[in-house]
Amino acid sequence: MSTTEQRVAIVTGAARGIGAATAVRLASEGRAVAVLDLDEAACKETVEKITAAGGRALAVGCDVSDSAQAAAAVARVAEELGAPTILVNNAGVLRDNLLFKMSDSDWDTVLNVHLRGAFVMSRECQKHMVDQGFGRIVNLSSSSALGNRGQINYAAAKAGMQGLTKTLAKELGKFGITANAVAPGFVVTEMTAATAERVGMGFEEFQAAAASQIPVQRVGRPEDIAHAIAFFTGEEAGYVSGQVLYVAGGPLN
């Protein structure tokens, strides 16, 4: 068994969408994968897809913004799968609204899940990475980090993920740990479907409108993002750290 095949990965928000696609992709490369989501039962489909293909996977229910739950989840993964040395901080929620309509709760919920969750999970996993002398942290940012009407909370969280990533890279590099961020553009997920509903458009119409503004003339799929994440988690990416890769079908400016 190669070193790569022995790695244990944690993917948060992995019950569906980008997280599920990432968990399946990493498992296909020989990783044992902990599939984390708020509802453990919701992880069943992702876990079954991995195990049906001969991989090892574990469903774990966890609110990543809760320090105690995060610590318990990481401890369980370490006990049942092995020390986690790959972490993909993908968990996220939307609470879109314009500034004058946005509540404190809308702001706090989004910042807590995205940014606090990534901080807490990184803090818990780095202990195992330091012990192993190897680690890969990949944080999910977004093209919305550049600013997006109606998403002041989400944009702030995703911009924060980039600062978090660069700081993790500087602090943890000497331990053999890299930290990078992937920033998707338009990707077909339940979250983008919810955005279409918020702005009063049918999802097909919403996708077509987005595709017309993208240089490659199509919208993204969860697998497109999973491919980029997989690169950053590999053994060969050890000299790439503190980077933000926009996966958006073209330049954004």
PDB file of C-alpha atoms in Angstrom:
ATOM      1  CA  MET A   1       0.000   0.000   0.000  1.00  0.00           C
ATOM      2  CA  SER A   2       1.374   3.413  -0.957  1.00  0.00           C
ATOM      3  CA  THR A   3       1.602   6.389   1.363  1.00  0.00           C
ATOM      4  CA  THR A   4      -1.197   8.072  -0.552  1.00  0.00           C
ATOM      5  CA  GLU A   5      -3.516   5.111   0.008  1.00  0.00           C
ATOM      6  CA  GLN A   6      -2.951   5.297   3.731  1.00  0.00           C
ATOM      7  CA  ARG A   7      -4.075   8.911   4.114  1.00  0.00           C
ATOM      8  CA  VAL A   8      -7.250   9.672   6.039  1.00  0.00           C
ATOM      9  CA  ALA A   9      -9.350  12.601   4.874  1.00  0.00           C
ATOM     10  CA  ILE A  10     -12.137  14.560   6.514  1.00  0.00           C
ATOM     11  CA  VAL A  11     -14.560  16.399   4.247  1.00  0.00           C
ATOM     12  CA  THR A  12     -17.091  18.654   5.952  1.00  0.00           C
ATOM     13  CA  GLY A  13     -20.473  19.375   4.439  1.00  0.00           C
ATOM     14  CA  ALA A  14     -20.079  16.138   2.502  1.00  0.00           C
ATOM     15  CA  ALA A  15     -23.648  14.864   2.407  1.00  0.00           C
ATOM     16  CA  ARG A  16     -24.297  16.507  -0.963  1.00  0.00           C
ATOM     17  CA  GLY A  17     -22.988  18.851  -3.632  1.00  0.00           C
ATOM     18  CA  ILE A  18     -19.318  19.787  -3.748  1.00  0.00           C
ATOM     19  CA  GLY A  19     -18.577  18.019  -0.475  1.00  0.00           C
ATOM     20  CA  ALA A  20     -20.035  14.713  -1.630  1.00  0.00           C
ATOM     21  CA  ALA A  21     -18.224  14.904  -4.976  1.00  0.00           C
ATOM     22  CA  THR A  22     -14.972  15.639  -3.138  1.00  0.00           C
ATOM     23  CA  ALA A  23     -15.398  12.757  -0.715  1.00  0.00           C
ATOM     24  CA  VAL A  24     -16.004  10.356  -3.615  1.00  0.00           C
ATOM     25  CA  ARG A  25     -13.022  11.728  -5.555  1.00  0.00           C
ATOM     26  CA  LEU A  26     -10.630  11.427  -2.625  1.00  0.00           C
ATOM     27  CA  ALA A  27     -11.841   7.902  -1.918  1.00  0.00           C
ATOM     28  CA  SER A  28     -11.163   6.977  -5.552  1.00  0.00           C
ATOM     29  CA  GLU A  29      -7.538   7.950  -4.948  1.00  0.00           C
ATOM     30  CA  GLY A  30      -7.230   5.521  -2.036  1.00  0.00           C
ATOM     31  CA  ARG A  31      -8.034   7.773   0.889  1.00  0.00           C
ATOM     32  CA  ALA A  32     -10.203   6.636   3.771  1.00  0.00           C
ATOM     33  CA  VAL A  33     -12.814   9.371   4.024  1.00  0.00           C
ATOM     34  CA  ALA A  34     -14.792  10.707   6.959  1.00  0.00           C
ATOM     35  CA  VAL A  35     -18.012  12.181   5.581  1.00  0.00           C
ATOM     36  CA  LEU A  36     -19.062  14.951   7.957  1.00  0.00           C
ATOM     37  CA  ASP A  37     -22.336  16.813   7.928  1.00  0.00           C
ATOM     38  CA  LEU A  38     -24.775  18.292  10.404  1.00  0.00           C
ATOM     39  CA  ASP A  39     -27.061  15.269  10.018  1.00  0.00           C
ATOM     40  CA  GLU A  40     -25.194  11.969  10.128  1.00  0.00           C
ATOM     41  CA  ALA A  41     -28.049  10.141   8.401  1.00  0.00           C
ATOM     42  CA  ALA A  42     -27.755  12.512   5.433  1.00  0.00           C
ATOM     43  CA  CYS A  43     -24.221  11.197   4.844  1.00  0.00           C
ATOM     44  CA  LYS A  44     -25.478   7.692   4.074  1.00  0.00           C
ATOM     45  CA  GLU A  45     -25.661   8.101   0.298  1.00  0.00           C
ATOM     46  CA  THR A  46     -22.118   9.453   0.030  1.00  0.00           C
ATOM     47  CA  VAL A  47     -20.743   6.709   2.279  1.00  0.00           C
ATOM     48  CA  GLU A  48     -22.566   3.996   0.331  1.00  0.00           C
ATOM     49  CA  LYS A  49     -21.220   5.311  -2.963  1.00  0.00           C
ATOM     50  CA  ILE A  50     -17.682   5.110  -1.599  1.00  0.00           C
ATOM     51  CA  THR A  51     -18.023   1.684  -0.008  1.00  0.00           C
ATOM     52  CA  ALA A  52     -19.769   0.259  -3.095  1.00  0.00           C
ATOM     53  CA  ALA A  53     -16.631   1.156  -5.056  1.00  0.00           C
ATOM     54  CA  GLY A  54     -14.459  -0.656  -2.524  1.00  0.00           C
ATOM     55  CA  GLY A  55     -13.418   2.342  -0.420  1.00  0.00           C
ATOM     56  CA  ARG A  56     -13.507   3.023   3.293  1.00  0.00           C
ATOM     57  CA  ALA A  57     -15.806   5.725   4.610  1.00  0.00           C
ATOM     58  CA  LEU A  58     -17.347   6.822   7.870  1.00  0.00           C
ATOM     59  CA  ALA A  59     -20.427   9.004   8.380  1.00  0.00           C
ATOM     60  CA  VAL A  60     -20.098  11.513  11.210  1.00  0.00           C
ATOM     61  CA  GLY A  61     -22.698  14.008  12.386  1.00  0.00           C
ATOM     62  CA  CYS A  62     -21.147  17.281  13.486  1.00  0.00           C
ATOM     63  CA  ASP A  63     -21.904  20.974  13.813  1.00  0.00           C
ATOM     64  CA  VAL A  64     -18.466  22.231  12.792  1.00  0.00           C
ATOM     65  CA  SER A  65     -19.019  25.590  14.474  1.00  0.00           C
ATOM     66  CA  ASP A  66     -19.325  23.851  17.859  1.00  0.00           C
ATOM     67  CA  SER A  67     -15.866  23.275  19.338  1.00  0.00           C
ATOM     68  CA  ALA A  68     -16.908  20.314  21.464  1.00  0.00           C
ATOM     69  CA  GLN A  69     -18.653  18.564  18.579  1.00  0.00           C
ATOM     70  CA  ALA A  70     -15.701  19.185  16.272  1.00  0.00           C
ATOM     71  CA  ALA A  71     -13.248  17.779  18.809  1.00  0.00           C
ATOM     72  CA  ALA A  72     -15.413  14.696  19.323  1.00  0.00           C
ATOM     73  CA  ALA A  73     -15.794  14.175  15.575  1.00  0.00           C
ATOM     74  CA  VAL A  74     -12.058  14.369  14.898  1.00  0.00           C
ATOM     75  CA  ALA A  75     -11.337  12.029  17.815  1.00  0.00           C
ATOM     76  CA  ARG A  76     -13.846   9.522  16.439  1.00  0.00           C
ATOM     77  CA  VAL A  77     -12.289   9.675  12.972  1.00  0.00           C
ATOM     78  CA  ALA A  78      -8.813   9.138  14.427  1.00  0.00           C
ATOM     79  CA  GLU A  79     -10.032   6.110  16.369  1.00  0.00           C
ATOM     80  CA  GLU A  80     -12.086   4.461  13.616  1.00  0.00           C
ATOM     81  CA  LEU A  81     -10.224   5.390  10.419  1.00  0.00           C
ATOM     82  CA  GLY A  82      -6.823   6.659  11.564  1.00  0.00           C
ATOM     83  CA  ALA A  83      -5.151  10.015  12.088  1.00  0.00           C
ATOM     84  CA  PRO A  84      -6.690  12.574   9.707  1.00  0.00           C
ATOM     85  CA  THR A  85      -4.013  14.288   7.647  1.00  0.00           C
ATOM     86  CA  ILE A  86      -6.276  15.743   4.941  1.00  0.00           C
ATOM     87  CA  LEU A  87      -8.986  18.249   5.811  1.00  0.00           C
ATOM     88  CA  VAL A  88     -11.410  19.833   3.367  1.00  0.00           C
ATOM     89  CA  ASN A  89     -13.378  22.642   5.010  1.00  0.00           C
ATOM     90  CA  ASN A  90     -16.431  22.718   2.762  1.00  0.00           C
ATOM     91  CA  ALA A  91     -19.376  23.041   5.175  1.00  0.00           C
ATOM     92  CA  GLY A  92     -21.499  26.067   4.447  1.00  0.00           C
ATOM     93  CA  VAL A  93     -24.945  27.631   4.545  1.00  0.00           C
ATOM     94  CA  LEU A  94     -26.687  30.565   2.897  1.00  0.00           C
ATOM     95  CA  ARG A  95     -28.697  33.303   4.559  1.00  0.00           C
ATOM     96  CA  ASP A  96     -28.832  35.752   1.655  1.00  0.00           C
ATOM     97  CA  ASN A  97     -30.325  39.209   1.963  1.00  0.00           C
ATOM     98  CA  LEU A  98     -29.571  42.839   1.311  1.00  0.00           C
ATOM     99  CA  LEU A  99     -27.771  44.704   4.072  1.00  0.00           C
ATOM    100  CA  PHE A 100     -30.788  46.603   5.368  1.00  0.00           C
ATOM    101  CA  LYS A 101     -32.806  43.367   5.624  1.00  0.00           C
ATOM    102  CA  MET A 102     -30.090  41.158   7.105  1.00  0.00           C
ATOM    103  CA  SER A 103     -30.511  40.108  10.722  1.00  0.00           C
ATOM    104  CA  ASP A 104     -27.805  39.512  13.297  1.00  0.00           C
ATOM    105  CA  SER A 105     -28.729  35.827  13.170  1.00  0.00           C
ATOM    106  CA  ASP A 106     -28.267  35.697   9.368  1.00  0.00           C
ATOM    107  CA  TRP A 107     -24.803  37.189   9.764  1.00  0.00           C
ATOM    108  CA  ASP A 108     -23.742  35.045  12.715  1.00  0.00           C
ATOM    109  CA  THR A 109     -24.991  31.759  11.238  1.00  0.00           C
ATOM    110  CA  VAL A 110     -23.052  32.160   7.995  1.00  0.00           C
ATOM    111  CA  LEU A 111     -19.839  33.394   9.630  1.00  0.00           C
ATOM    112  CA  ASN A 112     -20.009  30.658  12.264  1.00  0.00           C
ATOM    113  CA  VAL A 113     -20.477  27.735   9.889  1.00  0.00           C
ATOM    114  CA  HIS A 114     -18.022  28.846   7.207  1.00  0.00           C
ATOM    115  CA  LEU A 115     -15.288  30.694   9.040  1.00  0.00           C
ATOM    116  CA  ARG A 116     -15.479  29.547  12.648  1.00  0.00           C
ATOM    117  CA  GLY A 117     -16.090  25.994  11.423  1.00  0.00           C
ATOM    118  CA  ALA A 118     -12.951  26.028   9.285  1.00  0.00           C
ATOM    119  CA  PHE A 119     -10.943  27.493  12.171  1.00  0.00           C
ATOM    120  CA  VAL A 120     -12.176  24.923  14.698  1.00  0.00           C
ATOM    121  CA  MET A 121     -11.723  21.928  12.388  1.00  0.00           C
ATOM    122  CA  SER A 122      -8.252  23.084  11.348  1.00  0.00           C
ATOM    123  CA  ARG A 123      -7.239  23.516  14.977  1.00  0.00           C
ATOM    124  CA  GLU A 124      -8.398  19.995  15.845  1.00  0.00           C
ATOM    125  CA  CYS A 125      -6.844  18.287  12.816  1.00  0.00           C
ATOM    126  CA  GLN A 126      -3.488  20.050  12.889  1.00  0.00           C
ATOM    127  CA  LYS A 127      -2.503  18.079  15.983  1.00  0.00           C
ATOM    128  CA  HIS A 128      -2.642  14.851  13.994  1.00  0.00           C
ATOM    129  CA  MET A 129      -0.948  16.428  10.982  1.00  0.00           C
ATOM    130  CA  VAL A 130       1.958  17.706  13.080  1.00  0.00           C
ATOM    131  CA  ASP A 131       2.415  14.264  14.619  1.00  0.00           C
ATOM    132  CA  GLN A 132       2.455  12.668  11.152  1.00  0.00           C
ATOM    133  CA  GLY A 133       4.721  15.318   9.640  1.00  0.00           C
ATOM    134  CA  PHE A 134       2.243  15.684   6.794  1.00  0.00           C
ATOM    135  CA  GLY A 135      -0.965  17.636   6.290  1.00  0.00           C
ATOM    136  CA  ARG A 136      -3.192  19.079   3.612  1.00  0.00           C
ATOM    137  CA  ILE A 137      -5.857  21.657   4.440  1.00  0.00           C
ATOM    138  CA  VAL A 138      -8.137  22.876   1.668  1.00  0.00           C
ATOM    139  CA  ASN A 139     -10.646  25.616   2.436  1.00  0.00           C
ATOM    140  CA  LEU A 140     -13.610  26.406   0.213  1.00  0.00           C
ATOM    141  CA  SER A 141     -13.780  30.077  -0.639  1.00  0.00           C
ATOM    142  CA  SER A 142     -15.928  31.444  -3.482  1.00  0.00           C
ATOM    143  CA  SER A 143     -15.986  33.985  -6.281  1.00  0.00           C
ATOM    144  CA  SER A 144     -18.390  35.821  -3.952  1.00  0.00           C
ATOM    145  CA  ALA A 145     -15.321  36.725  -1.878  1.00  0.00           C
ATOM    146  CA  LEU A 146     -14.840  39.479  -4.449  1.00  0.00           C
ATOM    147  CA  GLY A 147     -18.239  40.904  -3.506  1.00  0.00           C
ATOM    148  CA  ASN A 148     -21.764  39.868  -4.443  1.00  0.00           C
ATOM    149  CA  ARG A 149     -25.018  41.763  -4.030  1.00  0.00           C
ATOM    150  CA  GLY A 150     -27.292  40.205  -1.431  1.00  0.00           C
ATOM    151  CA  GLN A 151     -24.521  38.126   0.119  1.00  0.00           C
ATOM    152  CA  ILE A 152     -22.661  40.467   2.445  1.00  0.00           C
ATOM    153  CA  ASN A 153     -22.393  37.745   5.094  1.00  0.00           C
ATOM    154  CA  TYR A 154     -21.357  35.007   2.655  1.00  0.00           C
ATOM    155  CA  ALA A 155     -18.896  37.294   0.843  1.00  0.00           C
ATOM    156  CA  ALA A 156     -17.294  38.294   4.143  1.00  0.00           C
ATOM    157  CA  ALA A 157     -17.012  34.654   5.231  1.00  0.00           C
ATOM    158  CA  LYS A 158     -15.498  33.533   1.937  1.00  0.00           C
ATOM    159  CA  ALA A 159     -13.015  36.437   1.892  1.00  0.00           C
ATOM    160  CA  GLY A 160     -12.128  35.487   5.450  1.00  0.00           C
ATOM    161  CA  MET A 161     -11.418  31.938   4.319  1.00  0.00           C
ATOM    162  CA  GLN A 162      -8.673  33.286   2.093  1.00  0.00           C
ATOM    163  CA  GLY A 163      -6.991  35.140   4.944  1.00  0.00           C
ATOM    164  CA  LEU A 164      -7.350  32.080   7.159  1.00  0.00           C
ATOM    165  CA  THR A 165      -5.764  29.934   4.459  1.00  0.00           C
ATOM    166  CA  LYS A 166      -2.734  32.155   3.973  1.00  0.00           C
ATOM    167  CA  THR A 167      -2.133  32.373   7.713  1.00  0.00           C
ATOM    168  CA  LEU A 168      -2.434  28.622   8.182  1.00  0.00           C
ATOM    169  CA  ALA A 169       0.119  28.179   5.399  1.00  0.00           C
ATOM    170  CA  LYS A 170       2.587  30.452   7.184  1.00  0.00           C
ATOM    171  CA  GLU A 171       2.097  28.919  10.620  1.00  0.00           C
ATOM    172  CA  LEU A 172       1.992  25.245   9.672  1.00  0.00           C
ATOM    173  CA  GLY A 173       4.385  24.978   6.735  1.00  0.00           C
ATOM    174  CA  LYS A 174       7.358  23.982   8.864  1.00  0.00           C
ATOM    175  CA  PHE A 175       5.458  20.883   9.978  1.00  0.00           C
ATOM    176  CA  GLY A 176       4.935  19.593   6.438  1.00  0.00           C
ATOM    177  CA  ILE A 177       1.407  20.980   6.296  1.00  0.00           C
ATOM    178  CA  THR A 178       0.079  22.981   3.361  1.00  0.00           C
ATOM    179  CA  ALA A 179      -3.065  25.112   3.261  1.00  0.00           C
ATOM    180  CA  ASN A 180      -4.789  26.247   0.090  1.00  0.00           C
ATOM    181  CA  ALA A 181      -8.190  27.537  -0.937  1.00  0.00           C
ATOM    182  CA  VAL A 182     -10.437  26.712  -3.860  1.00  0.00           C
ATOM    183  CA  ALA A 183     -12.873  29.447  -4.865  1.00  0.00           C
ATOM    184  CA  PRO A 184     -15.672  28.139  -7.098  1.00  0.00           C
ATOM    185  CA  GLY A 185     -17.656  30.282  -9.465  1.00  0.00           C
ATOM    186  CA  PHE A 186     -21.171  29.197 -10.450  1.00  0.00           C
ATOM    187  CA  VAL A 187     -21.676  25.519  -9.601  1.00  0.00           C
ATOM    188  CA  VAL A 188     -24.933  23.599  -9.873  1.00  0.00           C
ATOM    189  CA  THR A 189     -25.842  22.683  -6.288  1.00  0.00           C
ATOM    190  CA  GLU A 190     -28.778  22.968  -3.925  1.00  0.00           C
ATOM    191  CA  MET A 191     -27.305  26.251  -2.721  1.00  0.00           C
ATOM    192  CA  THR A 192     -27.323  27.852  -6.169  1.00  0.00           C
ATOM    193  CA  ALA A 193     -30.844  26.534  -6.686  1.00  0.00           C
ATOM    194  CA  ALA A 194     -31.814  28.368  -3.498  1.00  0.00           C
ATOM    195  CA  THR A 195     -30.224  31.545  -4.846  1.00  0.00           C
ATOM    196  CA  ALA A 196     -32.273  31.247  -8.029  1.00  0.00           C
ATOM    197  CA  GLU A 197     -35.396  30.935  -5.944  1.00  0.00           C
ATOM    198  CA  ARG A 198     -34.415  33.979  -3.901  1.00  0.00           C
ATOM    199  CA  VAL A 199     -34.100  36.168  -6.987  1.00  0.00           C
ATOM    200  CA  GLY A 200     -37.300  34.804  -8.496  1.00  0.00           C
ATOM    201  CA  MET A 201     -35.880  32.831 -11.427  1.00  0.00           C
ATOM    202  CA  GLY A 202     -36.347  29.231 -12.525  1.00  0.00           C
ATOM    203  CA  PHE A 203     -33.178  27.234 -11.963  1.00  0.00           C
ATOM    204  CA  GLU A 204     -32.722  26.332 -15.637  1.00  0.00           C
ATOM    205  CA  GLU A 205     -33.113  29.982 -16.625  1.00  0.00           C
ATOM    206  CA  PHE A 206     -30.720  30.971 -13.841  1.00  0.00           C
ATOM    207  CA  GLN A 207     -28.086  28.517 -15.097  1.00  0.00           C
ATOM    208  CA  ALA A 208     -28.443  29.682 -18.680  1.00  0.00           C
ATOM    209  CA  ALA A 209     -28.021  33.300 -17.652  1.00  0.00           C
ATOM    210  CA  ALA A 210     -24.899  32.420 -15.649  1.00  0.00           C
ATOM    211  CA  ALA A 211     -23.410  30.329 -18.463  1.00  0.00           C
ATOM    212  CA  SER A 212     -23.788  33.205 -20.917  1.00  0.00           C
ATOM    213  CA  GLN A 213     -21.410  35.279 -18.760  1.00  0.00           C
ATOM    214  CA  ILE A 214     -18.784  32.534 -18.314  1.00  0.00           C
ATOM    215  CA  PRO A 215     -15.972  32.295 -20.903  1.00  0.00           C
ATOM    216  CA  VAL A 216     -16.251  28.507 -21.244  1.00  0.00           C
ATOM    217  CA  GLN A 217     -20.007  28.962 -21.778  1.00  0.00           C
ATOM    218  CA  ARG A 218     -21.158  26.453 -19.203  1.00  0.00           C
ATOM    219  CA  VAL A 219     -21.814  26.334 -15.494  1.00  0.00           C
ATOM    220  CA  GLY A 220     -19.681  24.303 -13.141  1.00  0.00           C
ATOM    221  CA  ARG A 221     -20.371  20.870 -11.700  1.00  0.00           C
ATOM    222  CA  PRO A 222     -19.402  19.649  -8.227  1.00  0.00           C
ATOM    223  CA  GLU A 223     -16.880  17.322  -9.863  1.00  0.00           C
ATOM    224  CA  ASP A 224     -15.058  20.302 -11.403  1.00  0.00           C
ATOM    225  CA  ILE A 225     -14.344  21.617  -7.921  1.00  0.00           C
ATOM    226  CA  ALA A 226     -13.505  18.175  -6.543  1.00  0.00           C
ATOM    227  CA  HIS A 227     -10.755  17.793  -9.160  1.00  0.00           C
ATOM    228  CA  ALA A 228      -9.078  21.009  -7.995  1.00  0.00           C
ATOM    229  CA  ILE A 229      -9.382  20.080  -4.338  1.00  0.00           C
ATOM    230  CA  ALA A 230      -7.880  16.653  -5.030  1.00  0.00           C
ATOM    231  CA  PHE A 231      -4.783  18.262  -6.562  1.00  0.00           C
ATOM    232  CA  PHE A 232      -4.104  20.296  -3.420  1.00  0.00           C
ATOM    233  CA  THR A 233      -4.412  17.179  -1.224  1.00  0.00           C
ATOM    234  CA  GLY A 234      -1.837  15.170  -3.161  1.00  0.00           C
ATOM    235  CA  GLU A 235       1.706  14.243  -2.244  1.00  0.00           C
ATOM    236  CA  GLU A 236       2.899  16.134  -5.329  1.00  0.00           C
ATOM    237  CA  ALA A 237       1.422  19.449  -4.129  1.00  0.00           C
ATOM    238  CA  GLY A 238       3.816  19.820  -1.217  1.00  0.00           C
ATOM    239  CA  TYR A 239       5.415  22.987  -2.626  1.00  0.00           C
ATOM    240  CA  VAL A 240       2.074  24.711  -3.226  1.00  0.00           C
ATOM    241  CA  SER A 241       0.715  26.500  -0.177  1.00  0.00           C
ATOM    242  CA  GLY A 242      -1.172  29.654   0.717  1.00  0.00           C
ATOM    243  CA  GLN A 243      -2.772  29.822  -2.727  1.00  0.00           C
ATOM    244  CA  VAL A 244      -6.318  30.686  -3.800  1.00  0.00           C
ATOM    245  CA  LEU A 245      -7.452  28.946  -6.970  1.00  0.00           C
ATOM    246  CA  TYR A 246     -10.559  30.335  -8.650  1.00  0.00           C
ATOM    247  CA  VAL A 247     -12.388  27.568 -10.497  1.00  0.00           C
ATOM    248  CA  ALA A 248     -14.908  29.627 -12.382  1.00  0.00           C
ATOM    249  CA  GLY A 249     -14.672  28.883 -16.088  1.00  0.00           C
ATOM    250  CA  GLY A 250     -12.581  31.946 -16.806  1.00  0.00           C
ATOM    251  CA  PRO A 251     -11.120  35.107 -15.271  1.00  0.00           C
ATOM    252  CA  LEU A 252     -13.357  37.109 -12.953  1.00  0.00           C
ATOM    253  CA  ASN A 253     -12.058  40.580 -13.814  1.00  0.00           C
TER     254      ASN A 253
END
